[in-house]
Coordinates of C-alpha atoms (C1' of nucleotides) in Angstrom, one line a residue:
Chain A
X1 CA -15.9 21.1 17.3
X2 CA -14.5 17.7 18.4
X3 CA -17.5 15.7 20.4
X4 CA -17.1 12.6 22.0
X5 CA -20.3 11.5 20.6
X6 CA -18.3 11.2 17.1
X7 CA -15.8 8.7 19.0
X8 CA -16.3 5.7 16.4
X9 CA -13.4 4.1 18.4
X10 CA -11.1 6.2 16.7
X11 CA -8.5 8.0 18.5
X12 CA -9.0 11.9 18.5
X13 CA -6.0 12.4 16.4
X14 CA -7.2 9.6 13.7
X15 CA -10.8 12.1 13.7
X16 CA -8.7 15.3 12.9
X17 CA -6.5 13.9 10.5
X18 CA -10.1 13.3 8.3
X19 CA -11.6 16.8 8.9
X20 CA -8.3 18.6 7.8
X21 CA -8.5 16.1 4.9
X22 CA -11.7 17.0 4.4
X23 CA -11.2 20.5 4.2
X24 CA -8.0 20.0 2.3
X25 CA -10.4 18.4 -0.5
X26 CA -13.2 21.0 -0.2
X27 CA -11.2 24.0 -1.0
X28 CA -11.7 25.0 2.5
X29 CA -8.1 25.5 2.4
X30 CA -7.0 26.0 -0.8
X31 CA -3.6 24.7 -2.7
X32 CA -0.8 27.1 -2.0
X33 CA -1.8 28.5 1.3
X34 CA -1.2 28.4 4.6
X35 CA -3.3 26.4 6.6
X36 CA -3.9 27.6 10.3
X37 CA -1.1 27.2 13.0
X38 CA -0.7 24.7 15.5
X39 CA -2.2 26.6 18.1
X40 CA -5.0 27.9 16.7
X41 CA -6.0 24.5 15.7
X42 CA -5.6 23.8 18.7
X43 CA -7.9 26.1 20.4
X44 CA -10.7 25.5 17.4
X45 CA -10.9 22.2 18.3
X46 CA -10.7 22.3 21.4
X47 CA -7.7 20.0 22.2
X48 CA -4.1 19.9 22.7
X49 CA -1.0 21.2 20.3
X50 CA 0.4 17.6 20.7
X51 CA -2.9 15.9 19.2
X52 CA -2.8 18.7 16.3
X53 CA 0.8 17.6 15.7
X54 CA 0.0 13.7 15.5
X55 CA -2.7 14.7 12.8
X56 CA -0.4 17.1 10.5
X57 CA 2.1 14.5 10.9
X58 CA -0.1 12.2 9.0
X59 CA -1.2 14.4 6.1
X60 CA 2.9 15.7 5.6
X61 CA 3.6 12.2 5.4
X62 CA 0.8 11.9 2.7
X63 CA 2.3 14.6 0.9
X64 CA -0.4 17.0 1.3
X65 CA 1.2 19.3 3.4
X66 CA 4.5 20.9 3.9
X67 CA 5.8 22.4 7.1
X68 CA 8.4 24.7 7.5
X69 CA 9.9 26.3 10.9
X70 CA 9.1 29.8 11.7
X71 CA 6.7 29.3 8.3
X72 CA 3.9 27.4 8.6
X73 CA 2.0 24.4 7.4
X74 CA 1.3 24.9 3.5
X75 CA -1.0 23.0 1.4
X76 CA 1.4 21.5 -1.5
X77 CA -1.7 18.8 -2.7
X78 CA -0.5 19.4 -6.1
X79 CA 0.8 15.9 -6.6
X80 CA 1.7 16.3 -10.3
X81 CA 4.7 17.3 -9.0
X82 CA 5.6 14.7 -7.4
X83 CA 4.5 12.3 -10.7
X84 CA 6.3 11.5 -13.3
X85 CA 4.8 10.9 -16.5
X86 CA 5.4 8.7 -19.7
X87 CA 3.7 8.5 -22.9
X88 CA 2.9 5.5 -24.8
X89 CA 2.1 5.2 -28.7
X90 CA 0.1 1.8 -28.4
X91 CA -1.5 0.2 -25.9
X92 CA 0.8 -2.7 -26.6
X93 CA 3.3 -0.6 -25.4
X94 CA 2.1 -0.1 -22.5
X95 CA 1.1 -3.4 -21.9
X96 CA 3.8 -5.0 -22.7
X97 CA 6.7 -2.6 -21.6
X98 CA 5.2 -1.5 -18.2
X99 CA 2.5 -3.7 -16.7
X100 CA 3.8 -6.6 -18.0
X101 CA 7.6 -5.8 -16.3
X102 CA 6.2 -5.4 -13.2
X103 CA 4.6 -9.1 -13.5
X104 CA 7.5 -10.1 -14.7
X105 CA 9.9 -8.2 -11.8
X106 CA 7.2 -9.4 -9.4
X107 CA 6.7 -12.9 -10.8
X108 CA 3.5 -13.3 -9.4
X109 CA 0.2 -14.9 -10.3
X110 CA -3.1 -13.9 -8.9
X111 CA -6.1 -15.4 -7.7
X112 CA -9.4 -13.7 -7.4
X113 CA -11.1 -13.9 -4.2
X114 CA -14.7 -12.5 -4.0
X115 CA -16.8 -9.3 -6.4
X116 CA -18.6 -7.1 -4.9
X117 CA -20.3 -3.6 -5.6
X118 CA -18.3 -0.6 -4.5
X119 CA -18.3 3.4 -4.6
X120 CA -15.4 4.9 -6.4
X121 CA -14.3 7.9 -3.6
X122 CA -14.1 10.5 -6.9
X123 CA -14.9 8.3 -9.4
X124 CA -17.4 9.8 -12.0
X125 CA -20.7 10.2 -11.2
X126 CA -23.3 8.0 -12.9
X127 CA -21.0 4.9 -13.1
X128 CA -21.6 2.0 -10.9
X129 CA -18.2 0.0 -9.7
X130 CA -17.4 -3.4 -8.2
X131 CA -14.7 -4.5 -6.2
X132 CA -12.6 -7.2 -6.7
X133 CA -10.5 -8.6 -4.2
X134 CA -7.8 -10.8 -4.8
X135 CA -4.5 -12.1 -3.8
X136 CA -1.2 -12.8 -5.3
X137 CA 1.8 -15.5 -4.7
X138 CA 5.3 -15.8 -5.2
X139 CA 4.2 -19.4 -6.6
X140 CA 0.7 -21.4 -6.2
X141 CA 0.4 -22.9 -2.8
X142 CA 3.6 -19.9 -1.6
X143 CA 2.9 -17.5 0.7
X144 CA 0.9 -13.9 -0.1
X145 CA 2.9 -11.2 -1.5
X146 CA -0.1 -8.7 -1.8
X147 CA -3.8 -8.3 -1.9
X148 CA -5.1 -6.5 -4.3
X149 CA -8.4 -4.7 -4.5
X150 CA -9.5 -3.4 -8.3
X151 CA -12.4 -1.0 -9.4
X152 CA -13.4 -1.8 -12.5
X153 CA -16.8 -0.3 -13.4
X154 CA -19.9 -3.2 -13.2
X155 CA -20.6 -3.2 -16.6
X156 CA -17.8 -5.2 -17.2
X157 CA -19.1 -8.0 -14.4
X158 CA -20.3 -10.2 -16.7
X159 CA -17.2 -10.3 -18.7
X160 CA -14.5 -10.5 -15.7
X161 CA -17.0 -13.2 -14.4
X162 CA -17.4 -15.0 -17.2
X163 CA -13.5 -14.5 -18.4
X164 CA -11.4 -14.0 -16.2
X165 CA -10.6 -17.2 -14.7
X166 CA -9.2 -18.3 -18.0
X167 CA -7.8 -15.2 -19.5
X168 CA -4.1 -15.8 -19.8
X169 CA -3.4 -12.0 -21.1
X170 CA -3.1 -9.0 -19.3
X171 CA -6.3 -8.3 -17.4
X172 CA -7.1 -4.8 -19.4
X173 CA -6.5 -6.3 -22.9
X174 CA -10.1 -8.2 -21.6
X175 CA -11.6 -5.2 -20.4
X176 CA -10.2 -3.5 -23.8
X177 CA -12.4 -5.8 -26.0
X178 CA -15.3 -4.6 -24.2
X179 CA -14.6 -1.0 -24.0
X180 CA -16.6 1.2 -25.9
X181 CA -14.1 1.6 -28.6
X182 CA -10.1 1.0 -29.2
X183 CA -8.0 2.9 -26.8
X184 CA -5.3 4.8 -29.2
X185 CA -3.2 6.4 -26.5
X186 CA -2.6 5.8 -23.0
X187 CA -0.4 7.7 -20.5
X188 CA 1.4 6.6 -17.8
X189 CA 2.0 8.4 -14.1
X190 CA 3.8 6.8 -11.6
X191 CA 4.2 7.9 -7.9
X192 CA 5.7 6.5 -4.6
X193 CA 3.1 7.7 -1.7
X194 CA 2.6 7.1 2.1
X195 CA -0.2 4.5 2.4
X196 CA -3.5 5.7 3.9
X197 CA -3.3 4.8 7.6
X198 CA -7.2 3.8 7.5
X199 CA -6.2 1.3 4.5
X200 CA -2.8 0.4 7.3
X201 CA -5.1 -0.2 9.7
X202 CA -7.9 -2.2 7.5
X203 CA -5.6 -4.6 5.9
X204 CA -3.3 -5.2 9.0
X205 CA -0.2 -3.7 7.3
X206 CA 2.7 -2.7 9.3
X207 CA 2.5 1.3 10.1
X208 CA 4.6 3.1 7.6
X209 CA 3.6 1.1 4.6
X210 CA 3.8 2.8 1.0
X211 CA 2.3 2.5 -1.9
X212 CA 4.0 2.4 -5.6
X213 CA 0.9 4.0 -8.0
X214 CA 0.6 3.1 -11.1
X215 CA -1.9 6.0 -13.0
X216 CA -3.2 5.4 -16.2
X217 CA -5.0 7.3 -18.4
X218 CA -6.5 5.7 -22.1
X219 CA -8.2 7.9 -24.4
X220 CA -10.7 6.0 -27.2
X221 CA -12.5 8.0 -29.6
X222 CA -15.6 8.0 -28.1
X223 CA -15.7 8.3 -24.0
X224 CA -13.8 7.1 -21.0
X225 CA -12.5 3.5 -19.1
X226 CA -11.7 4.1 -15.8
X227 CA -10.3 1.2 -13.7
X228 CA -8.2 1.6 -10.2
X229 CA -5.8 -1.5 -9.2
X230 CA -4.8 -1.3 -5.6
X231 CA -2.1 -3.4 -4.8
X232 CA -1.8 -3.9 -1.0
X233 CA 1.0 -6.2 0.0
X234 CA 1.0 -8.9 2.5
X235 CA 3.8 -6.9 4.0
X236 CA 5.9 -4.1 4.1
X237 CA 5.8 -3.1 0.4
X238 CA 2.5 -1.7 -1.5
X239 CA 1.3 -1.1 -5.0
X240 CA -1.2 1.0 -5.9
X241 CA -2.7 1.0 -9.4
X242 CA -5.0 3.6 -10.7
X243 CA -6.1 3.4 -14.2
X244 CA -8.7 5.9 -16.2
X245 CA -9.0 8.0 -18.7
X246 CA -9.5 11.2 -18.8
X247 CA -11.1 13.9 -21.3
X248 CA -8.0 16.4 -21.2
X249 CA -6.3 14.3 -22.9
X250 CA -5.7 14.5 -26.4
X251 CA -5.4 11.7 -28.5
X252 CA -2.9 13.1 -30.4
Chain B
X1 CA 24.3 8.4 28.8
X2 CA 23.1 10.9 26.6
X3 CA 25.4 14.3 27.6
X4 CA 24.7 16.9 26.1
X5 CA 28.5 17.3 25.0
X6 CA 27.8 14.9 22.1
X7 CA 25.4 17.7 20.7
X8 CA 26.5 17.8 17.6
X9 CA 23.6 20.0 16.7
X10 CA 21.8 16.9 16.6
X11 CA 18.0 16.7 18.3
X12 CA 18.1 14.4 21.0
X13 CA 15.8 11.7 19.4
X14 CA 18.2 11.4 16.8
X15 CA 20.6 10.6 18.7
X16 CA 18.8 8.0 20.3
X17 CA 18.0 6.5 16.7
X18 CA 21.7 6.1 16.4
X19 CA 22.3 4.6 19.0
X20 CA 19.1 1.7 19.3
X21 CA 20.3 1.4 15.3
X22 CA 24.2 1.3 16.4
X23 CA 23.0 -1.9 19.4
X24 CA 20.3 -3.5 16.6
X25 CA 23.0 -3.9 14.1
X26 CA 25.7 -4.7 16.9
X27 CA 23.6 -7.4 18.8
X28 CA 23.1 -6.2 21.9
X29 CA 19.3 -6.5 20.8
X30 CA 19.1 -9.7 18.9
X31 CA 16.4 -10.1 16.1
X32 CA 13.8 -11.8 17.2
X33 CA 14.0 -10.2 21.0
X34 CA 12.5 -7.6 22.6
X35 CA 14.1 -4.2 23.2
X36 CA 13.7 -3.0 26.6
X37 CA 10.4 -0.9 27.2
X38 CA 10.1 3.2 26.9
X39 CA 9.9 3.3 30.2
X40 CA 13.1 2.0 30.9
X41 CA 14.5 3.3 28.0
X42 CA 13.7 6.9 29.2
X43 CA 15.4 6.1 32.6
X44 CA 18.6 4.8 31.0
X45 CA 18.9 7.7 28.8
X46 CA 17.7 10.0 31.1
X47 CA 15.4 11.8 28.9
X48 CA 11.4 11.9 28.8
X49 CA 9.1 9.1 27.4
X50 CA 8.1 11.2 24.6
X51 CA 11.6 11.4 23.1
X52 CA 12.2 8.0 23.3
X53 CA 9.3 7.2 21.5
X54 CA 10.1 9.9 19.0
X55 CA 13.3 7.6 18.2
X56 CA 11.2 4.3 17.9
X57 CA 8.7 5.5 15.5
X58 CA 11.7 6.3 13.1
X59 CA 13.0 2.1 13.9
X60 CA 9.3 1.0 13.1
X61 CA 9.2 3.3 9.8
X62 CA 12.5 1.6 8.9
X63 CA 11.1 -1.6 9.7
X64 CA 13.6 -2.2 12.3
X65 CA 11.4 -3.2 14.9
X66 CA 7.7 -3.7 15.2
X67 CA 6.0 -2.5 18.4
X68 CA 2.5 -4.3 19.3
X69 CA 0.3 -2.9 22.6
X70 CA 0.9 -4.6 25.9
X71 CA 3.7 -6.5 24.2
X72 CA 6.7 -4.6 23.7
X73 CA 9.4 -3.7 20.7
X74 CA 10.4 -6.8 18.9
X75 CA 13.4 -6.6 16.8
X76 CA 12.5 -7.7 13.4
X77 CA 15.2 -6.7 11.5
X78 CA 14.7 -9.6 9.7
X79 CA 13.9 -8.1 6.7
X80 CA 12.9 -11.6 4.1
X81 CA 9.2 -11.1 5.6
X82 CA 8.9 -7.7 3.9
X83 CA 11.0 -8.7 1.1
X84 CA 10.5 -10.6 -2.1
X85 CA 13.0 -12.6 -2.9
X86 CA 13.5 -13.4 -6.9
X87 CA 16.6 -15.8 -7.9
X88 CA 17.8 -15.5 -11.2
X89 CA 19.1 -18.3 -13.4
X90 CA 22.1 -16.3 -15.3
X91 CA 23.3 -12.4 -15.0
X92 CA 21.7 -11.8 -18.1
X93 CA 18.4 -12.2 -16.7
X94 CA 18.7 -10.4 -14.0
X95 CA 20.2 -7.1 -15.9
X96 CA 17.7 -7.4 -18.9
X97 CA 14.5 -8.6 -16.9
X98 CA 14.4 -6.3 -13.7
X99 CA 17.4 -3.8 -14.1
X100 CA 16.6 -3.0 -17.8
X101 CA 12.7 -2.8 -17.2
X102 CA 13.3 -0.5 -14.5
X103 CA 15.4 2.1 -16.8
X104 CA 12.1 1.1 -19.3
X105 CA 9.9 1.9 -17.1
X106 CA 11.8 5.0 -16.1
X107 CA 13.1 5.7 -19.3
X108 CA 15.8 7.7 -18.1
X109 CA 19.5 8.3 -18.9
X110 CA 22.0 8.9 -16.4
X111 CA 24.7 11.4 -16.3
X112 CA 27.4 11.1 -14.1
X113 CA 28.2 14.5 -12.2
X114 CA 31.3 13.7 -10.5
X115 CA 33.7 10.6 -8.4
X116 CA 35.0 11.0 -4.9
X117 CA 35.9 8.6 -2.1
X118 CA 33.4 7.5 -0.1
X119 CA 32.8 5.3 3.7
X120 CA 30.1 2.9 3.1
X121 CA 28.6 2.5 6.6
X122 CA 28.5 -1.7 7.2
X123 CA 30.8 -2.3 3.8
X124 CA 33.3 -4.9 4.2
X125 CA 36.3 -3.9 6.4
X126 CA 39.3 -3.5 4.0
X127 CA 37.9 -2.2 1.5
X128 CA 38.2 1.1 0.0
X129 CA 34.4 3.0 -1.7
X130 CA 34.0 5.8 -4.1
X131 CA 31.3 7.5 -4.5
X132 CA 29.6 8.3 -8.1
X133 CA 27.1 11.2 -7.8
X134 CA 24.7 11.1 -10.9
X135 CA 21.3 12.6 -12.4
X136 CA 18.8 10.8 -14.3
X137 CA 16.6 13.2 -16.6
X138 CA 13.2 12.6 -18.4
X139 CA 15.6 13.2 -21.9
X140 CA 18.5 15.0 -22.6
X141 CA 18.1 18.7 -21.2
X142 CA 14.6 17.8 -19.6
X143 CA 14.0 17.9 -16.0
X144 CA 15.5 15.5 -13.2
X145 CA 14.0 13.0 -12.5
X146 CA 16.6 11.6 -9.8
X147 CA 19.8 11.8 -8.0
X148 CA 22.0 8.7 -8.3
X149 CA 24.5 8.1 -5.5
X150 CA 26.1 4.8 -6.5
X151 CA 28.7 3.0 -3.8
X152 CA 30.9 1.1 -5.9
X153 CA 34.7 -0.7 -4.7
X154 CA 37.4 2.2 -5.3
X155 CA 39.3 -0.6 -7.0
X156 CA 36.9 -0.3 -9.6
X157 CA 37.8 3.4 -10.1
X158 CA 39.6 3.6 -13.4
X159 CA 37.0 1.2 -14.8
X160 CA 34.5 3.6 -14.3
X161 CA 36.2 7.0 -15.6
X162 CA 37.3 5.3 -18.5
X163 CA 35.2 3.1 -19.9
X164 CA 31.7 4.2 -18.3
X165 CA 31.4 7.2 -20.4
X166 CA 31.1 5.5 -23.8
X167 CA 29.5 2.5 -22.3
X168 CA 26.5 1.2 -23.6
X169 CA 25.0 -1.4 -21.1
X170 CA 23.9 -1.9 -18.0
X171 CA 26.7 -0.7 -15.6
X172 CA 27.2 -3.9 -13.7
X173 CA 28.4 -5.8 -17.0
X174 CA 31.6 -3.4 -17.0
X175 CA 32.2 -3.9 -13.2
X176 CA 31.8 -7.9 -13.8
X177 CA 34.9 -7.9 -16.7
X178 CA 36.8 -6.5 -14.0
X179 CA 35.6 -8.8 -10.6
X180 CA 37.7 -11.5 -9.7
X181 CA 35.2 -14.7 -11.7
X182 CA 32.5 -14.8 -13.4
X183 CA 29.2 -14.3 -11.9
X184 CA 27.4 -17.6 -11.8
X185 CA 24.0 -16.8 -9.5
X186 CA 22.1 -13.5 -8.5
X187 CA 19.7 -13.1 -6.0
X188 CA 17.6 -9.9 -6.2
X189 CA 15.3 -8.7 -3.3
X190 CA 13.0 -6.0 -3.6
X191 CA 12.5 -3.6 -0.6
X192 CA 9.7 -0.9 -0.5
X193 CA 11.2 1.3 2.7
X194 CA 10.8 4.9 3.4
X195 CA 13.7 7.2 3.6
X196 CA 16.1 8.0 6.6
X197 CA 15.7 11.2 8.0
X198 CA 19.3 12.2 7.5
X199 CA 19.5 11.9 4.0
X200 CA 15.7 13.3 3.3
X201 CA 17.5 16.8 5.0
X202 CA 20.7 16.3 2.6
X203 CA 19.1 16.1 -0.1
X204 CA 16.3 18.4 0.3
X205 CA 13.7 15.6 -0.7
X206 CA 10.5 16.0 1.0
X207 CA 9.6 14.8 4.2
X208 CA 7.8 11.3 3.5
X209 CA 9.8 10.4 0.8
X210 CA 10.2 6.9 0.3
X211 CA 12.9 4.5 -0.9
X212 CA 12.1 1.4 -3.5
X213 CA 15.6 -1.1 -2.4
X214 CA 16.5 -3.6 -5.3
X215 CA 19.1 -5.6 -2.8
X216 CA 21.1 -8.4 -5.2
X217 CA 23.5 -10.6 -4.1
X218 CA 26.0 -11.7 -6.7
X219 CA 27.8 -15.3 -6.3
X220 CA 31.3 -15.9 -8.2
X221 CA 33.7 -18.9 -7.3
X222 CA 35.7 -17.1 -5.8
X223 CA 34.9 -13.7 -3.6
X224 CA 32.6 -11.5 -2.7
X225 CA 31.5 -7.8 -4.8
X226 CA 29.7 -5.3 -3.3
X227 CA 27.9 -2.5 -4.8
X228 CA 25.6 0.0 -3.2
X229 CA 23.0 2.0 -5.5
X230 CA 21.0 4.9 -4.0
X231 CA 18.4 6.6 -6.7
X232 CA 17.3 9.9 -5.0
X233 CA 14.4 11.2 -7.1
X234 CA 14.3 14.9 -7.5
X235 CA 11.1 14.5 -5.6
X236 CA 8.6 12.3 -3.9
X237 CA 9.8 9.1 -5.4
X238 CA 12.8 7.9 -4.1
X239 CA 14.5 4.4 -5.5
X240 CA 17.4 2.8 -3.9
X241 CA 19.7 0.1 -5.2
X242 CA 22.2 -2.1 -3.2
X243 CA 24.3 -4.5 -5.3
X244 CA 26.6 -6.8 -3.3
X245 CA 26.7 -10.4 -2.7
X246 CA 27.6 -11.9 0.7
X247 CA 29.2 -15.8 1.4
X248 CA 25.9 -17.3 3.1
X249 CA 24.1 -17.6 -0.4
X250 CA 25.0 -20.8 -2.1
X251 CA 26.2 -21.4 -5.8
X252 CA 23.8 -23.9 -6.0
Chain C
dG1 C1' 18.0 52.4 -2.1
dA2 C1' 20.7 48.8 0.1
dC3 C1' 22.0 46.8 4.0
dT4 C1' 21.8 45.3 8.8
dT5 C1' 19.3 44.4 13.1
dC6 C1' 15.5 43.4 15.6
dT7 C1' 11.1 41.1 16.4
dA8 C1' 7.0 38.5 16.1
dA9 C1' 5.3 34.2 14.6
dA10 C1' 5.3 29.4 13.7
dT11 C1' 7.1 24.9 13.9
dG12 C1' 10.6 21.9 16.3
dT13 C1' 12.1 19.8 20.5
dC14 C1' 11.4 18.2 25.1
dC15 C1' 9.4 17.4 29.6
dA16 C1' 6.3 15.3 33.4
dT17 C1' 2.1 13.2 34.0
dA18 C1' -2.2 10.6 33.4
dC19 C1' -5.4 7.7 31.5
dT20 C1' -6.6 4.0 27.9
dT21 C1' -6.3 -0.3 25.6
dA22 C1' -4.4 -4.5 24.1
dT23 C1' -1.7 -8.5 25.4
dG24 C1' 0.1 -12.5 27.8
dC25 C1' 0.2 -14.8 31.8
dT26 C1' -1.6 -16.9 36.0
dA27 C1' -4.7 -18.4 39.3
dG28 C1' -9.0 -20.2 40.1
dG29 C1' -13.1 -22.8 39.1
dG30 C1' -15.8 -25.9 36.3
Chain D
dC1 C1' -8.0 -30.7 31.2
dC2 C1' -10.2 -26.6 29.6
dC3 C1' -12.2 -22.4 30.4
dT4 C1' -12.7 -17.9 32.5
dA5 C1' -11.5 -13.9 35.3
dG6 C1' -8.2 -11.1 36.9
dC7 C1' -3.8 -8.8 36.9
dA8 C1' 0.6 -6.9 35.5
dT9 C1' 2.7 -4.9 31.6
dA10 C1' 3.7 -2.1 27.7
dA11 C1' 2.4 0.6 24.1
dG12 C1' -1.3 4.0 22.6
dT13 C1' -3.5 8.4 23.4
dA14 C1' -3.8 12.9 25.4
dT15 C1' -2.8 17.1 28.2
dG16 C1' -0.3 21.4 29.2
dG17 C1' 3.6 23.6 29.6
dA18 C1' 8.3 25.2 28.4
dC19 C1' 12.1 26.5 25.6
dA20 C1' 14.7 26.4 21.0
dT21 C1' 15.2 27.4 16.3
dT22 C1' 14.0 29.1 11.9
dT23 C1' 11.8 32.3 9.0
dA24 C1' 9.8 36.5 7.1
dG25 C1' 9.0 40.9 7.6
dA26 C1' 9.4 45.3 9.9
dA27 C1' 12.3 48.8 11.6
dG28 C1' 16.2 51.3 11.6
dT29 C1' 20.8 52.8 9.7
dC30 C1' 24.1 54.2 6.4

DNA sequence: GACTTCTAAATGTCCATACTTATGCTAGGG
DNA sequence: CCCTAGCATAAGTATGGACATTTAGAAGTC
């Protein structure tokens, strides 16, 4: 059901869009099938075809869904697909060839704004995060290029605190030093998605903004770094940055 | 007018996108001004609100024009605020710190699947396009990772079939033995847009998919070179290159 | 069994209308 | 002169209906 009650100012569409997410994530309905039509959607939640249609617009355009005529609306959330992946035999490799490119491509300098305490959304239980905000210029004193918001789990508070401001390196090789061992492997996924319309709307970017996502997983012998870089441009253009580990992979 | 005689199978709205893009890029609607309002743009067309708004959301995705409540559509095809503009000091920057990280990054090798001639919609008058159809894989025999569709002077056509194959560099460093002077500045902008409809349906990319634009403008002594690069990944990502230079950017 | 034809279903397209909300401007009052 | 209130405007949201087009499968035919 659809009350009026649950009107947080958000248009009815905006509300739907979140409870099919939400139902995409919950297994409610499941990768690979078909989702309900229109017009039973419709009648569900008690509310136009046109409304249903401005919310399954949203999650095609994240990628979650595909639509076909005479088909159906299927749920395609499999995003490795739509990923392509790239191995790494050092982390100076990856530092160096990938991150460090897009500095370099990018020529841009940050400055951090304010840290504060965060939740992950699916970030491992048990691990407390921070949030740090931040900017970047095309020079200092030049206009914005992005914002940038990174999770980096608050055990390292102290050090990005402490270090940051005059670390000259790339930001992980910091983190790296206080990780809970060397990282020996990393991998690399990078994907092009749709940006979140609540992010859009939060950050005053221009509808139909995208987001280039950098994922990255490092594997040390003994457990798991996760950090998530969001890069959200002053404009039309977005990064997004995930970084983690995960325990799949091998260190082979 | 909008008769139905011109239905070349096309929906109405896309029609409509035509024709707003065919009066942005003409100048009945200057940049900076704003476009008449749905309302009046449903009477002229003599259609229904709803399609004409249909037909704007695609201009605001493309960053044509951005529309703001109670205000109007404002043509802000202006595109330097949602670019990044980088200048280069010598070609051999350019190609070895943003085209060569790219192919890093990517770490992809092209192959090229065939040449034909080609119209290259706002190309300079006078001159004659081929088009080079390519796929970049993940390694030899692995899976696409994109489809290439390179614009690229027809002049420069036996350059390409005979020396491309066994070349070893970037691709522009052949084209620039053959331009008419040396290349003394380059100006690269970087462009995160999502894809046109049209060419989402041709190439059977997904709905959503999104285009990364490196735009670089090259300045010799004497005259002007235009390339057009298009990388259509095999899926969600979606990169696209234009190469050309234009008179207005200075040697200095 | 293979092929064609028909049909139901689902999304795509399009319309007319109404109300809501944000914006910019103007008129009025302090 | 500044501030506020009101008003017109234009996009945003939403309804309900209609018809078109595509698809997959069922039914029928050879």
């Amino acid at each position: 059901m659809l009350e009026d009650s649950a009107a947080d100012g958000m248009p009815r569409y905006a509300r739907l869009q979140k409870i099919l997410e939400e139902r995409l994530n919950n297994g409610t309905y499941p990768v690979g099938s078909l989702i309900p039509p229109e017009i039973e959607l419709a009648a569900e939640f008690a509310t136009s075809r046109t409304t249903i249609r401005e919310a399954l617009r949203y999650l095609r355009e994240r990628g979650y869904v595909e639509r076909k005529q005479g088909v159906g609306t299927r749920v395609v959330s499999d995003t490795s697909k739509s990923t392509y992946y790239q191995s790494f035999g050092s982390l100076e490799e990856l530092f160096q060839v990938s991150v460090e490119t897009f500095y370099v491509i990018m020529d841009m300098r940050a400055v951090t704004l304010d840290i504060e305490t965060a939740e992950l959304v699916g970030g491992l239980a048990g691990e407390e995060w921070m949030l740090i905000n931040g900017v970047r210029w095309t020079e200092p004193g030049g206009k914005p290029i992005c914002y940038i918001q990174s999770y980096v789990p608050k055990r390292f508070e102290d050090v990005v605190r402490e270090e940051f401001p005059d670390h000259q390196g790339p930001f992980f090789t910091l983190l790296e030093r206080h990780a809970d061992g060397p990282i020996e492997e990393a991998v690399q996924e990078i994907r092009a998605l749709p940006m979140p319309a609540d992010i859009i709307r939060q950050l005053g970017l221009k509808p139909g903004s995208w987001s280039l996502q950098l994922l990255r997983r490092y594997v040390t012998d003994s457990g798991t770094l996760i950090a998530s870089f969001n890069w959200h441009p002053a404009d039309q253009m977005t990064y997004v940055m995930h970084i983690h580990r995960s325990k799949e992979t091998g260190t082979e």
